[in-house]
Amino acid sequence: MAETLDDKLKAIQQEGNHMTKKQSQIVEAAIELIAEKGYYNTSTSEIARRAGVAEGTIFRHYETKKDLLVAIVTPAIANFSAPFFAEKFVKEVFDESYQSFEDLLYAFIRNRFEFAQSNVPILKILLQELAFHPEIQTTYKQVFGTTVYPAMDHAFTYYKEKGEIGDLPTDVLIRMIVPTIIGFMIDRFMLNPQKDWDDELELRRTVEYILQGIRKNECQ
Amino acid sequence: MAETLDDKLKAIQQEGNHMTKKQSQIVEAAIELIAEKGYYNTSTSEIARRAGVAEGTIFRHYETKKDLLVAIVTPAIANFSAPFFAEKFVKEVFDESYQSFEDLLYAFIRNRFEFAQSNVPILKILLQELAFHPEIQTTYKQVFGTTVYPAMDHAFTYYKEKGEIGDLPTDVLIRMIVPTIIGFMIDRFMLNPQKDWDDELELRRTVEYILQGIRKNECQ
Amino acid sequence: MAETLDDKLKAIQQEGNHMTKKQSQIVEAAIELIAEKGYYNTSTSEIARRAGVAEGTIFRHYETKKDLLVAIVTPAIANFSAPFFAEKFVKEVFDESYQSFEDLLYAFIRNRFEFAQSNVPILKILLQELAFHPEIQTTYKQVFGTTVYPAMDHAFTYYKEKGEIGDLPTDVLIRMIVPTIIGFMIDRFMLNPQKDWDDELELRRTVEYILQGIRKNECQ
Amino acid sequence: MAETLDDKLKAIQQEGNHMTKKQSQIVEAAIELIAEKGYYNTSTSEIARRAGVAEGTIFRHYETKKDLLVAIVTPAIANFSAPFFAEKFVKEVFDESYQSFEDLLYAFIRNRFEFAQSNVPILKILLQELAFHPEIQTTYKQVFGTTVYPAMDHAFTYYKEKGEIGDLPTDVLIRMIVPTIIGFMIDRFMLNPQKDWDDELELRRTVEYILQGIRKNECQ
DNA sequence: CATGAATGAGGCTTCATTCAT
DNA sequence: AATGAATGAAGCCTCATTCAT
C-alpha cells in the first residue's frame, strides 16, 4: 500500500505494455459490454464469454469485478484530464504559443474532441458509472484537483489580465465551459452519433458560444 | 395496452390523488434510497424496510421493481420538461408577455431552478438511470419531442426574427443552452450543495453566459 | 450489538421455541451432515437438499454459513458446560448433598454422559470444529471461564480441605479429569459406538480411575 | 498399486533422503500453514507462495492436495506411534530393562513428550485432520492395530501378572492412559504453550495420575 | 389490501488441477 | 524439473418475485 495514487496513474499510462493477450481481450470485452449495458447489467460470465476466456481468468487478473471497472476507468480519467493540461496549458501558455484565449480554447476543445472520438466507450462508462463508485470519484477528484484545476486557474488568470475573459471566478468559468464541451460530445458521440455531423463547424460553434459567453462584456 | 403513453403521462400528473398511504411511503423510501445509492444498489427489501411495509406490499402496487422506478421517474420527466413549455412558452410568448428573449430565458431558468430545488432526489435518479433503462428513454424522447422541442423551436424562431438570437439551428441552440443549465444545477444541487451559494447571482450569470453565447454577434 | 454474549447464551437455551418448521429442518440437516463430513465438506446446497428447502431459505435464517454453524454449536457449549455446574456443583455442594467427592464426581460424569448420549452429533461438531473457528473458541472460553472453572475450583477446594483430593492445583486437576472423561466419551460414542458397551461398568471404571489418580496419596 | 501400506510406511521413514530442495520447502510451508489454519483454509497457492515455488511444482511432487497432506501426516503417525514400541516396549520389556511398570511408563511418556515437542505442528495437523480424512484414519488404524496395540497388550499382560496393574482389559487401560497423555500435551503445546511450565513436575504428575489410576487397588 | 416466509435463478469468487513453454 | 497462466466446477450468497395466510 505504499503505492500512491500518483504512482498508479503513471503506471496506468503505460499499461498496454505488460498486458497479456487474454488480459486485453478481457478489458476489451468489458469495455464494450459495460459501455453498452452498464456495470450492473453486465455479468462477469458474459464478459468472459465475449472475451473468449474462462470466467476464472478474469479473476486471475482482477481481484474483483469492481477492480476491473476501476482498471478500465482510471486511465481514462488520467488521460482525458491530464495530458493536455500538463503539456499545453502549462508550458505553452507561458511560451505564449497561443496568441489569444480563443486559440488556446480551440486547441483544447479540438484536442479533447479527438481524444473522445477514439475513446467513446470508455468515456461513456466513466460518465455513467462515476455517480455510483466512490473509488472512481476519488481518482477523479484527485486528478481534477491537482492537474486540471490549477492549470485552468492559471490560464484564466493570465487571459483575464489580458482582458480577454470577463472577471468571473475560476469555479464559475469551469461550470460554464465544461458542461458546454461535454454536452457537445454527448450529443455528438452518444445521443446522435449517426447524424451527419460537420465536426469543424460544430467545434467552431462551440468555441464561439463559450468565448462570447465568458468574454469581457465590452459591447453592452 | 390500449393506453397510450400520453394517457399515462396525464394520469401521472394527478397521481398523488389515488395513492394509498403505504404506497406513498414506498415511493418516498424508494426515491431516497435510489437517489442515494442507485437503482441496482437498492434492494426491494431495503425499500420495504425504510417504507415500513412488507416486501410483498411493494409488488402489490408495482408489478416489478423496474415498474416502481418508472413510476417515480416518469412524472419527473413530464413535470420537469412539460409544464413551463405548455403554459408559458406557448401561450405567453404569443401574448408577448415576455418583452425579450432575456426575460423569457430568465423566467425559464428560474422556474426550472425552483422545480429542481424541490425535486433534487428524483432528478438525480432521472439523470443517473436514464442511460440504463430503455423504458425511461422512450418516455423522455416522447415528451421531449412532442412538448419541449416544438415549444423551444417556436420561441427560438420568434426571437431570431426579432434579432435577439443568432442564426443557429434549434438543435444547436438546445445543445448550447441545456447543458449550461443542467451543468449549473448539477454543480448547485449535486456536487456542491453545501457551498454558500448566492443563487440570484448564479442565475444571472447563467442567463448572461447563455445570452451572450447565442445572441446575434453584433459587436465583433 | 448491545446484546452481550451472556444474553445470547440465555436466548439460545430456549431457542427451540421460536424456530419455524423449515428452520429446524435446516438445523437438523446441518447437524447431521456437518457431524458426518465436517463443516468444510458440507455445502449449503447439500444442507438445503437434505432439509427439503431451497438454498436461499438457509440464508433467510442465517446470514452466513458460519452463522449456521455457530447457531448449532453455541447452545451445545452453553448446555454441555453450564447446567450441571450452575445447579449441582454450586448449590448442592454447599448443601452437602454429596457426601463425598466420589458421589459428586459420579453424579457429574453420569449427568454429562447422558447429555452427550443425546447430543452426539452436535458434540462431534463442537469437538471437530473448535480448532478452526475463533468465534466458537471465544464462546467456549467465555463459558468455561465464567461457569465451569469457578465451580470446579470451588468444589476442589472444598474436597481438598476434607482430604479427599490430593493437593494439586485446579488447572492440573482439570487437565487430568477432563481428558479422561472426554476420552471415554469419544471412545464410547464416536470411535466404537457399535461395541457392546456395559455403560454402568465403564462409568464406574472412569470414576475409579480419576478418583485414585487424584486422591490423597495415603497408601504409598 | 502393489505397494502395501507397510511398504509405504517404511519408505516414509527414510523420506528425507530423496526429497529435492523444493520439495522440502513445499512440505515445510504446508506444515506451517495447515497447522495454523487447517487443511481447508490453506490453499495450494498459499503453500506455493510461502514455499517460494510455482503452484505447478506442488503437483509435480504430489498428485493432489490431499496427497500432500497424507505425505505429511503419515510419517507422523508412523513415527509417533511406532518407534518406541518397536524398540523399547518389545525388546526392552523382555530384556527386563524396566524394573517396574512405572519405569516403563515414565520412559514412554518422556520419550513421546520429547517427540511431540519437536513435532508440534505436524501433530497438531494429525489431531485436527484425522476426523475428516479416511485415508489418514486407515493408516492410523493400521499402525495402531499392528504395532501399538500388540506392544501395549504385551506389556500390560506382563505387568498385570507382576501385580503392578489392576485387572483391566487392554482396551480400557488404553482408554485411560492415552487421553491422559494426549490431554497433557494438548494443554502443554497447543492450548497454553506460553505458560511457564515445569515440565519435569508435570511429567511426574502425569505418570503419578495414571499409575494410581490403574494400579492394583490394594489399599481400599 | 397486507404480510413475510419461501423460492430459485443467477451473480461473484475461489481454488485444485492442467499444460504449453 | 519447474513455471505460472488458464481452466471450470463448485461454493456462498443476493434478491426480485410469489403465494398461502
PDB file of N, CA, C and O in Angstrom, chain D residues 10-63:
ATOM      1  N   LYS D  10       7.384 -47.801   5.556  1.00  0.00           N
ATOM      2  CA  LYS D  10       8.839 -47.929   5.603  1.00  0.00           C
ATOM      3  C   LYS D  10       9.500 -46.852   4.745  1.00  0.00           C
ATOM      4  O   LYS D  10      10.411 -46.162   5.175  1.00  0.00           O
ATOM      5  N   ALA D  11       8.990 -46.741   3.542  1.00  0.00           N
ATOM      6  CA  ALA D  11       9.525 -45.748   2.623  1.00  0.00           C
ATOM      7  C   ALA D  11       9.520 -44.376   3.284  1.00  0.00           C
ATOM      8  O   ALA D  11      10.483 -43.597   3.197  1.00  0.00           O
ATOM      9  N   ILE D  12       8.447 -44.142   3.965  1.00  0.00           N
ATOM     10  CA  ILE D  12       8.253 -42.823   4.561  1.00  0.00           C
ATOM     11  C   ILE D  12       9.293 -42.474   5.599  1.00  0.00           C
ATOM     12  O   ILE D  12       9.706 -41.329   5.726  1.00  0.00           O
ATOM     13  N   GLN D  13       9.696 -43.482   6.324  1.00  0.00           N
ATOM     14  CA  GLN D  13      10.621 -43.180   7.413  1.00  0.00           C
ATOM     15  C   GLN D  13      11.994 -42.748   6.927  1.00  0.00           C
ATOM     16  O   GLN D  13      12.777 -42.176   7.680  1.00  0.00           O
ATOM     17  N   GLN D  14      12.251 -43.014   5.669  1.00  0.00           N
ATOM     18  CA  GLN D  14      13.547 -42.548   5.148  1.00  0.00           C
ATOM     19  C   GLN D  14      13.346 -41.387   4.185  1.00  0.00           C
ATOM     20  O   GLN D  14      14.248 -40.976   3.479  1.00  0.00           O
ATOM     21  N   GLU D  15      12.156 -40.875   4.220  1.00  0.00           N
ATOM     22  CA  GLU D  15      11.731 -39.907   3.222  1.00  0.00           C
ATOM     23  C   GLU D  15      12.747 -38.791   3.007  1.00  0.00           C
ATOM     24  O   GLU D  15      13.105 -38.478   1.883  1.00  0.00           O
ATOM     25  N   GLY D  16      13.162 -38.184   4.083  1.00  0.00           N
ATOM     26  CA  GLY D  16      14.058 -37.039   3.998  1.00  0.00           C
ATOM     27  C   GLY D  16      15.098 -37.187   2.893  1.00  0.00           C
ATOM     28  O   GLY D  16      15.397 -36.234   2.175  1.00  0.00           O
ATOM     29  N   ASN D  17      15.588 -38.331   2.741  1.00  0.00           N
ATOM     30  CA  ASN D  17      16.659 -38.591   1.788  1.00  0.00           C
ATOM     31  C   ASN D  17      16.383 -38.070   0.387  1.00  0.00           C
ATOM     32  O   ASN D  17      17.062 -37.187  -0.108  1.00  0.00           O
ATOM     33  N   HIS D  18      15.374 -38.636  -0.227  1.00  0.00           N
ATOM     34  CA  HIS D  18      15.203 -38.374  -1.655  1.00  0.00           C
ATOM     35  C   HIS D  18      14.342 -37.152  -1.961  1.00  0.00           C
ATOM     36  O   HIS D  18      13.806 -37.021  -3.045  1.00  0.00           O
ATOM     37  N   MET D  19      14.196 -36.250  -1.015  1.00  0.00           N
ATOM     38  CA  MET D  19      13.423 -35.049  -1.305  1.00  0.00           C
ATOM     39  C   MET D  19      14.334 -33.978  -1.882  1.00  0.00           C
ATOM     40  O   MET D  19      15.393 -33.687  -1.346  1.00  0.00           O
ATOM     41  N   THR D  20      13.877 -33.385  -2.990  1.00  0.00           N
ATOM     42  CA  THR D  20      14.634 -32.268  -3.534  1.00  0.00           C
ATOM     43  C   THR D  20      14.463 -31.076  -2.602  1.00  0.00           C
ATOM     44  O   THR D  20      13.625 -31.080  -1.723  1.00  0.00           O
ATOM     45  N   LYS D  21      15.229 -30.059  -2.851  1.00  0.00           N
ATOM     46  CA  LYS D  21      15.162 -28.860  -2.011  1.00  0.00           C
ATOM     47  C   LYS D  21      13.758 -28.245  -2.084  1.00  0.00           C
ATOM     48  O   LYS D  21      13.145 -27.932  -1.064  1.00  0.00           O
ATOM     49  N   LYS D  22      13.268 -28.097  -3.310  1.00  0.00           N
ATOM     50  CA  LYS D  22      11.938 -27.506  -3.489  1.00  0.00           C
ATOM     51  C   LYS D  22      10.881 -28.327  -2.757  1.00  0.00           C
ATOM     52  O   LYS D  22       9.952 -27.792  -2.170  1.00  0.00           O
ATOM     53  N   GLN D  23      11.036 -29.621  -2.845  1.00  0.00           N
ATOM     54  CA  GLN D  23      10.032 -30.478  -2.245  1.00  0.00           C
ATOM     55  C   GLN D  23       9.975 -30.273  -0.736  1.00  0.00           C
ATOM     56  O   GLN D  23       8.887 -30.177  -0.156  1.00  0.00           O
ATOM     57  N   SER D  24      11.146 -30.173  -0.110  1.00  0.00           N
ATOM     58  CA  SER D  24      11.089 -29.991   1.341  1.00  0.00           C
ATOM     59  C   SER D  24      10.617 -28.585   1.704  1.00  0.00           C
ATOM     60  O   SER D  24       9.971 -28.383   2.728  1.00  0.00           O
ATOM     61  N   GLN D  25      10.884 -27.627   0.828  1.00  0.00           N
ATOM     62  CA  GLN D  25      10.304 -26.295   1.050  1.00  0.00           C
ATOM     63  C   GLN D  25       8.777 -26.372   1.035  1.00  0.00           C
ATOM     64  O   GLN D  25       8.099 -25.739   1.839  1.00  0.00           O
ATOM     65  N   ILE D  26       8.282 -27.141   0.092  1.00  0.00           N
ATOM     66  CA  ILE D  26       6.833 -27.293  -0.003  1.00  0.00           C
ATOM     67  C   ILE D  26       6.272 -27.937   1.254  1.00  0.00           C
ATOM     68  O   ILE D  26       5.313 -27.448   1.850  1.00  0.00           O
ATOM     69  N   VAL D  27       6.876 -29.021   1.670  1.00  0.00           N
ATOM     70  CA  VAL D  27       6.385 -29.728   2.849  1.00  0.00           C
ATOM     71  C   VAL D  27       6.437 -28.831   4.078  1.00  0.00           C
ATOM     72  O   VAL D  27       5.478 -28.740   4.848  1.00  0.00           O
ATOM     73  N   GLU D  28       7.528 -28.114   4.201  1.00  0.00           N
ATOM     74  CA  GLU D  28       7.687 -27.246   5.365  1.00  0.00           C
ATOM     75  C   GLU D  28       6.607 -26.158   5.379  1.00  0.00           C
ATOM     76  O   GLU D  28       5.957 -25.911   6.397  1.00  0.00           O
ATOM     77  N   ALA D  29       6.421 -25.543   4.226  1.00  0.00           N
ATOM     78  CA  ALA D  29       5.414 -24.482   4.138  1.00  0.00           C
ATOM     79  C   ALA D  29       4.030 -25.043   4.426  1.00  0.00           C
ATOM     80  O   ALA D  29       3.230 -24.433   5.145  1.00  0.00           O
ATOM     81  N   ALA D  30       3.761 -26.203   3.880  1.00  0.00           N
ATOM     82  CA  ALA D  30       2.453 -26.814   4.081  1.00  0.00           C
ATOM     83  C   ALA D  30       2.222 -27.113   5.554  1.00  0.00           C
ATOM     84  O   ALA D  30       1.134 -26.865   6.091  1.00  0.00           O
ATOM     85  N   ILE D  31       3.229 -27.621   6.215  1.00  0.00           N
ATOM     86  CA  ILE D  31       3.085 -27.936   7.641  1.00  0.00           C
ATOM     87  C   ILE D  31       2.754 -26.677   8.434  1.00  0.00           C
ATOM     88  O   ILE D  31       1.803 -26.648   9.214  1.00  0.00           O
ATOM     89  N   GLU D  32       3.528 -25.645   8.198  1.00  0.00           N
ATOM     90  CA  GLU D  32       3.282 -24.397   8.922  1.00  0.00           C
ATOM     91  C   GLU D  32       1.851 -23.901   8.719  1.00  0.00           C
ATOM     92  O   GLU D  32       1.131 -23.606   9.670  1.00  0.00           O
ATOM     93  N   LEU D  33       1.468 -23.838   7.456  1.00  0.00           N
ATOM     94  CA  LEU D  33       0.177 -23.225   7.136  1.00  0.00           C
ATOM     95  C   LEU D  33      -0.997 -24.089   7.584  1.00  0.00           C
ATOM     96  O   LEU D  33      -1.975 -23.598   8.148  1.00  0.00           O
ATOM     97  N   ILE D  34      -0.910 -25.371   7.325  1.00  0.00           N
ATOM     98  CA  ILE D  34      -2.029 -26.243   7.678  1.00  0.00           C
ATOM     99  C   ILE D  34      -2.160 -26.351   9.193  1.00  0.00           C
ATOM    100  O   ILE D  34      -3.275 -26.375   9.718  1.00  0.00           O
ATOM    101  N   ALA D  35      -1.040 -26.383   9.891  1.00  0.00           N
ATOM    102  CA  ALA D  35      -1.117 -26.425  11.355  1.00  0.00           C
ATOM    103  C   ALA D  35      -1.822 -25.191  11.889  1.00  0.00           C
ATOM    104  O   ALA D  35      -2.627 -25.247  12.809  1.00  0.00           O
ATOM    105  N   GLU D  36      -1.517 -24.085  11.257  1.00  0.00           N
ATOM    106  CA  GLU D  36      -2.052 -22.820  11.754  1.00  0.00           C
ATOM    107  C   GLU D  36      -3.517 -22.621  11.396  1.00  0.00           C
ATOM    108  O   GLU D  36      -4.328 -22.190  12.212  1.00  0.00           O
ATOM    109  N   LYS D  37      -3.851 -22.953  10.160  1.00  0.00           N
ATOM    110  CA  LYS D  37      -5.179 -22.578   9.674  1.00  0.00           C
ATOM    111  C   LYS D  37      -6.066 -23.754   9.285  1.00  0.00           C
ATOM    112  O   LYS D  37      -7.229 -23.564   8.941  1.00  0.00           O
ATOM    113  N   GLY D  38      -5.529 -24.928   9.285  1.00  0.00           N
ATOM    114  CA  GLY D  38      -6.322 -26.086   8.881  1.00  0.00           C
ATOM    115  C   GLY D  38      -6.203 -26.366   7.392  1.00  0.00           C
ATOM    116  O   GLY D  38      -5.905 -25.474   6.595  1.00  0.00           O
ATOM    117  N   TYR D  39      -6.465 -27.600   7.044  1.00  0.00           N
ATOM    118  CA  TYR D  39      -6.307 -28.050   5.664  1.00  0.00           C
ATOM    119  C   TYR D  39      -7.201 -27.272   4.694  1.00  0.00           C
ATOM    120  O   TYR D  39      -6.756 -26.822   3.646  1.00  0.00           O
ATOM    121  N   TYR D  40      -8.458 -27.082   5.060  1.00  0.00           N
ATOM    122  CA  TYR D  40      -9.408 -26.479   4.130  1.00  0.00           C
ATOM    123  C   TYR D  40      -9.281 -24.971   4.055  1.00  0.00           C
ATOM    124  O   TYR D  40      -9.842 -24.339   3.179  1.00  0.00           O
ATOM    125  N   ASN D  41      -8.572 -24.400   4.992  1.00  0.00           N
ATOM    126  CA  ASN D  41      -8.357 -22.956   4.940  1.00  0.00           C
ATOM    127  C   ASN D  41      -7.006 -22.605   4.342  1.00  0.00           C
ATOM    128  O   ASN D  41      -6.620 -21.438   4.327  1.00  0.00           O
ATOM    129  N   THR D  42      -6.310 -23.600   3.882  1.00  0.00           N
ATOM    130  CA  THR D  42      -4.999 -23.353   3.300  1.00  0.00           C
ATOM    131  C   THR D  42      -5.044 -23.712   1.823  1.00  0.00           C
ATOM    132  O   THR D  42      -5.340 -24.843   1.467  1.00  0.00           O
ATOM    133  N   SER D  43      -4.769 -22.769   0.969  1.00  0.00           N
ATOM    134  CA  SER D  43      -4.841 -23.053  -0.464  1.00  0.00           C
ATOM    135  C   SER D  43      -3.460 -23.459  -0.983  1.00  0.00           C
ATOM    136  O   SER D  43      -2.429 -23.073  -0.428  1.00  0.00           O
ATOM    137  N   THR D  44      -3.476 -24.207  -2.050  1.00  0.00           N
ATOM    138  CA  THR D  44      -2.199 -24.624  -2.630  1.00  0.00           C
ATOM    139  C   THR D  44      -1.404 -23.413  -3.121  1.00  0.00           C
ATOM    140  O   THR D  44      -0.180 -23.424  -3.083  1.00  0.00           O
ATOM    141  N   SER D  45      -2.090 -22.387  -3.531  1.00  0.00           N
ATOM    142  CA  SER D  45      -1.360 -21.210  -3.997  1.00  0.00           C
ATOM    143  C   SER D  45      -0.627 -20.560  -2.821  1.00  0.00           C
ATOM    144  O   SER D  45       0.485 -20.048  -2.978  1.00  0.00           O
ATOM    145  N   GLU D  46      -1.236 -20.597  -1.676  1.00  0.00           N
ATOM    146  CA  GLU D  46      -0.592 -20.017  -0.494  1.00  0.00           C
ATOM    147  C   GLU D  46       0.638 -20.850  -0.111  1.00  0.00           C
ATOM    148  O   GLU D  46       1.684 -20.304   0.239  1.00  0.00           O
ATOM    149  N   ILE D  47       0.476 -22.146  -0.154  1.00  0.00           N
ATOM    150  CA  ILE D  47       1.611 -23.021   0.153  1.00  0.00           C
ATOM    151  C   ILE D  47       2.759 -22.745  -0.813  1.00  0.00           C
ATOM    152  O   ILE D  47       3.907 -22.597  -0.407  1.00  0.00           O
ATOM    153  N   ALA D  48       2.400 -22.643  -2.093  1.00  0.00           N
ATOM    154  CA  ALA D  48       3.431 -22.387  -3.096  1.00  0.00           C
ATOM    155  C   ALA D  48       4.140 -21.067  -2.818  1.00  0.00           C
ATOM    156  O   ALA D  48       5.367 -20.972  -2.861  1.00  0.00           O
ATOM    157  N   ARG D  49       3.372 -20.062  -2.499  1.00  0.00           N
ATOM    158  CA  ARG D  49       3.963 -18.749  -2.234  1.00  0.00           C
ATOM    159  C   ARG D  49       4.928 -18.825  -1.054  1.00  0.00           C
ATOM    160  O   ARG D  49       6.075 -18.394  -1.146  1.00  0.00           O
ATOM    161  N   ARG D  50       4.455 -19.384   0.037  1.00  0.00           N
ATOM    162  CA  ARG D  50       5.317 -19.468   1.216  1.00  0.00           C
ATOM    163  C   ARG D  50       6.545 -20.334   0.955  1.00  0.00           C
ATOM    164  O   ARG D  50       7.621 -20.059   1.484  1.00  0.00           O
ATOM    165  N   ALA D  51       6.363 -21.357   0.128  1.00  0.00           N
ATOM    166  CA  ALA D  51       7.492 -22.250  -0.161  1.00  0.00           C
ATOM    167  C   ALA D  51       8.449 -21.636  -1.179  1.00  0.00           C
ATOM    168  O   ALA D  51       9.560 -22.123  -1.370  1.00  0.00           O
ATOM    169  N   GLY D  52       7.995 -20.588  -1.829  1.00  0.00           N
ATOM    170  CA  GLY D  52       8.835 -19.966  -2.835  1.00  0.00           C
ATOM    171  C   GLY D  52       8.949 -20.779  -4.119  1.00  0.00           C
ATOM    172  O   GLY D  52       9.967 -20.757  -4.800  1.00  0.00           O
ATOM    173  N   VAL D  53       7.873 -21.490  -4.436  1.00  0.00           N
ATOM    174  CA  VAL D  53       7.876 -22.260  -5.693  1.00  0.00           C
ATOM    175  C   VAL D  53       6.613 -21.923  -6.481  1.00  0.00           C
ATOM    176  O   VAL D  53       5.713 -21.274  -5.971  1.00  0.00           O
ATOM    177  N   ALA D  54       6.571 -22.374  -7.696  1.00  0.00           N
ATOM    178  CA  ALA D  54       5.374 -22.158  -8.502  1.00  0.00           C
ATOM    179  C   ALA D  54       4.299 -23.158  -8.079  1.00  0.00           C
ATOM    180  O   ALA D  54       4.605 -24.252  -7.580  1.00  0.00           O
ATOM    181  N   GLU D  55       3.059 -22.771  -8.291  1.00  0.00           N
ATOM    182  CA  GLU D  55       1.974 -23.635  -7.851  1.00  0.00           C
ATOM    183  C   GLU D  55       2.064 -24.996  -8.528  1.00  0.00           C
ATOM    184  O   GLU D  55       1.826 -26.033  -7.906  1.00  0.00           O
ATOM    185  N   GLY D  56       2.410 -24.981  -9.777  1.00  0.00           N
ATOM    186  CA  GLY D  56       2.502 -26.239 -10.513  1.00  0.00           C
ATOM    187  C   GLY D  56       3.519 -27.207  -9.921  1.00  0.00           C
ATOM    188  O   GLY D  56       3.374 -28.430 -10.037  1.00  0.00           O
ATOM    189  N   THR D  57       4.514 -26.658  -9.294  1.00  0.00           N
ATOM    190  CA  THR D  57       5.581 -27.504  -8.739  1.00  0.00           C
ATOM    191  C   THR D  57       5.045 -28.447  -7.662  1.00  0.00           C
ATOM    192  O   THR D  57       5.508 -29.587  -7.530  1.00  0.00           O
ATOM    193  N   ILE D  58       4.089 -27.951  -6.916  1.00  0.00           N
ATOM    194  CA  ILE D  58       3.484 -28.812  -5.887  1.00  0.00           C
ATOM    195  C   ILE D  58       2.929 -30.077  -6.532  1.00  0.00           C
ATOM    196  O   ILE D  58       3.121 -31.185  -6.034  1.00  0.00           O
ATOM    197  N   PHE D  59       2.280 -29.877  -7.670  1.00  0.00           N
ATOM    198  CA  PHE D  59       1.583 -31.003  -8.290  1.00  0.00           C
ATOM    199  C   PHE D  59       2.523 -31.901  -9.105  1.00  0.00           C
ATOM    200  O   PHE D  59       2.108 -32.921  -9.630  1.00  0.00           O
ATOM    201  N   ARG D  60       3.742 -31.458  -9.225  1.00  0.00           N
ATOM    202  CA  ARG D  60       4.744 -32.331  -9.807  1.00  0.00           C
ATOM    203  C   ARG D  60       5.198 -33.364  -8.768  1.00  0.00           C
ATOM    204  O   ARG D  60       5.579 -34.478  -9.103  1.00  0.00           O
ATOM    205  N   HIS D  61       5.112 -32.964  -7.511  1.00  0.00           N
ATOM    206  CA  HIS D  61       5.575 -33.863  -6.444  1.00  0.00           C
ATOM    207  C   HIS D  61       4.429 -34.619  -5.778  1.00  0.00           C
ATOM    208  O   HIS D  61       4.615 -35.723  -5.288  1.00  0.00           O
ATOM    209  N   TYR D  62       3.267 -34.011  -5.759  1.00  0.00           N
ATOM    210  CA  TYR D  62       2.109 -34.641  -5.111  1.00  0.00           C
ATOM    211  C   TYR D  62       0.928 -34.533  -6.051  1.00  0.00           C
ATOM    212  O   TYR D  62       0.551 -33.424  -6.437  1.00  0.00           O
ATOM    213  N   GLU D  63       0.367 -35.659  -6.382  1.00  0.00           N
ATOM    214  CA  GLU D  63      -0.697 -35.648  -7.392  1.00  0.00           C
ATOM    215  C   GLU D  63      -1.850 -34.727  -7.018  1.00  0.00           C
ATOM    216  O   GLU D  63      -2.415 -34.048  -7.857  1.00  0.00           O
TER     217      GLU D  63
END
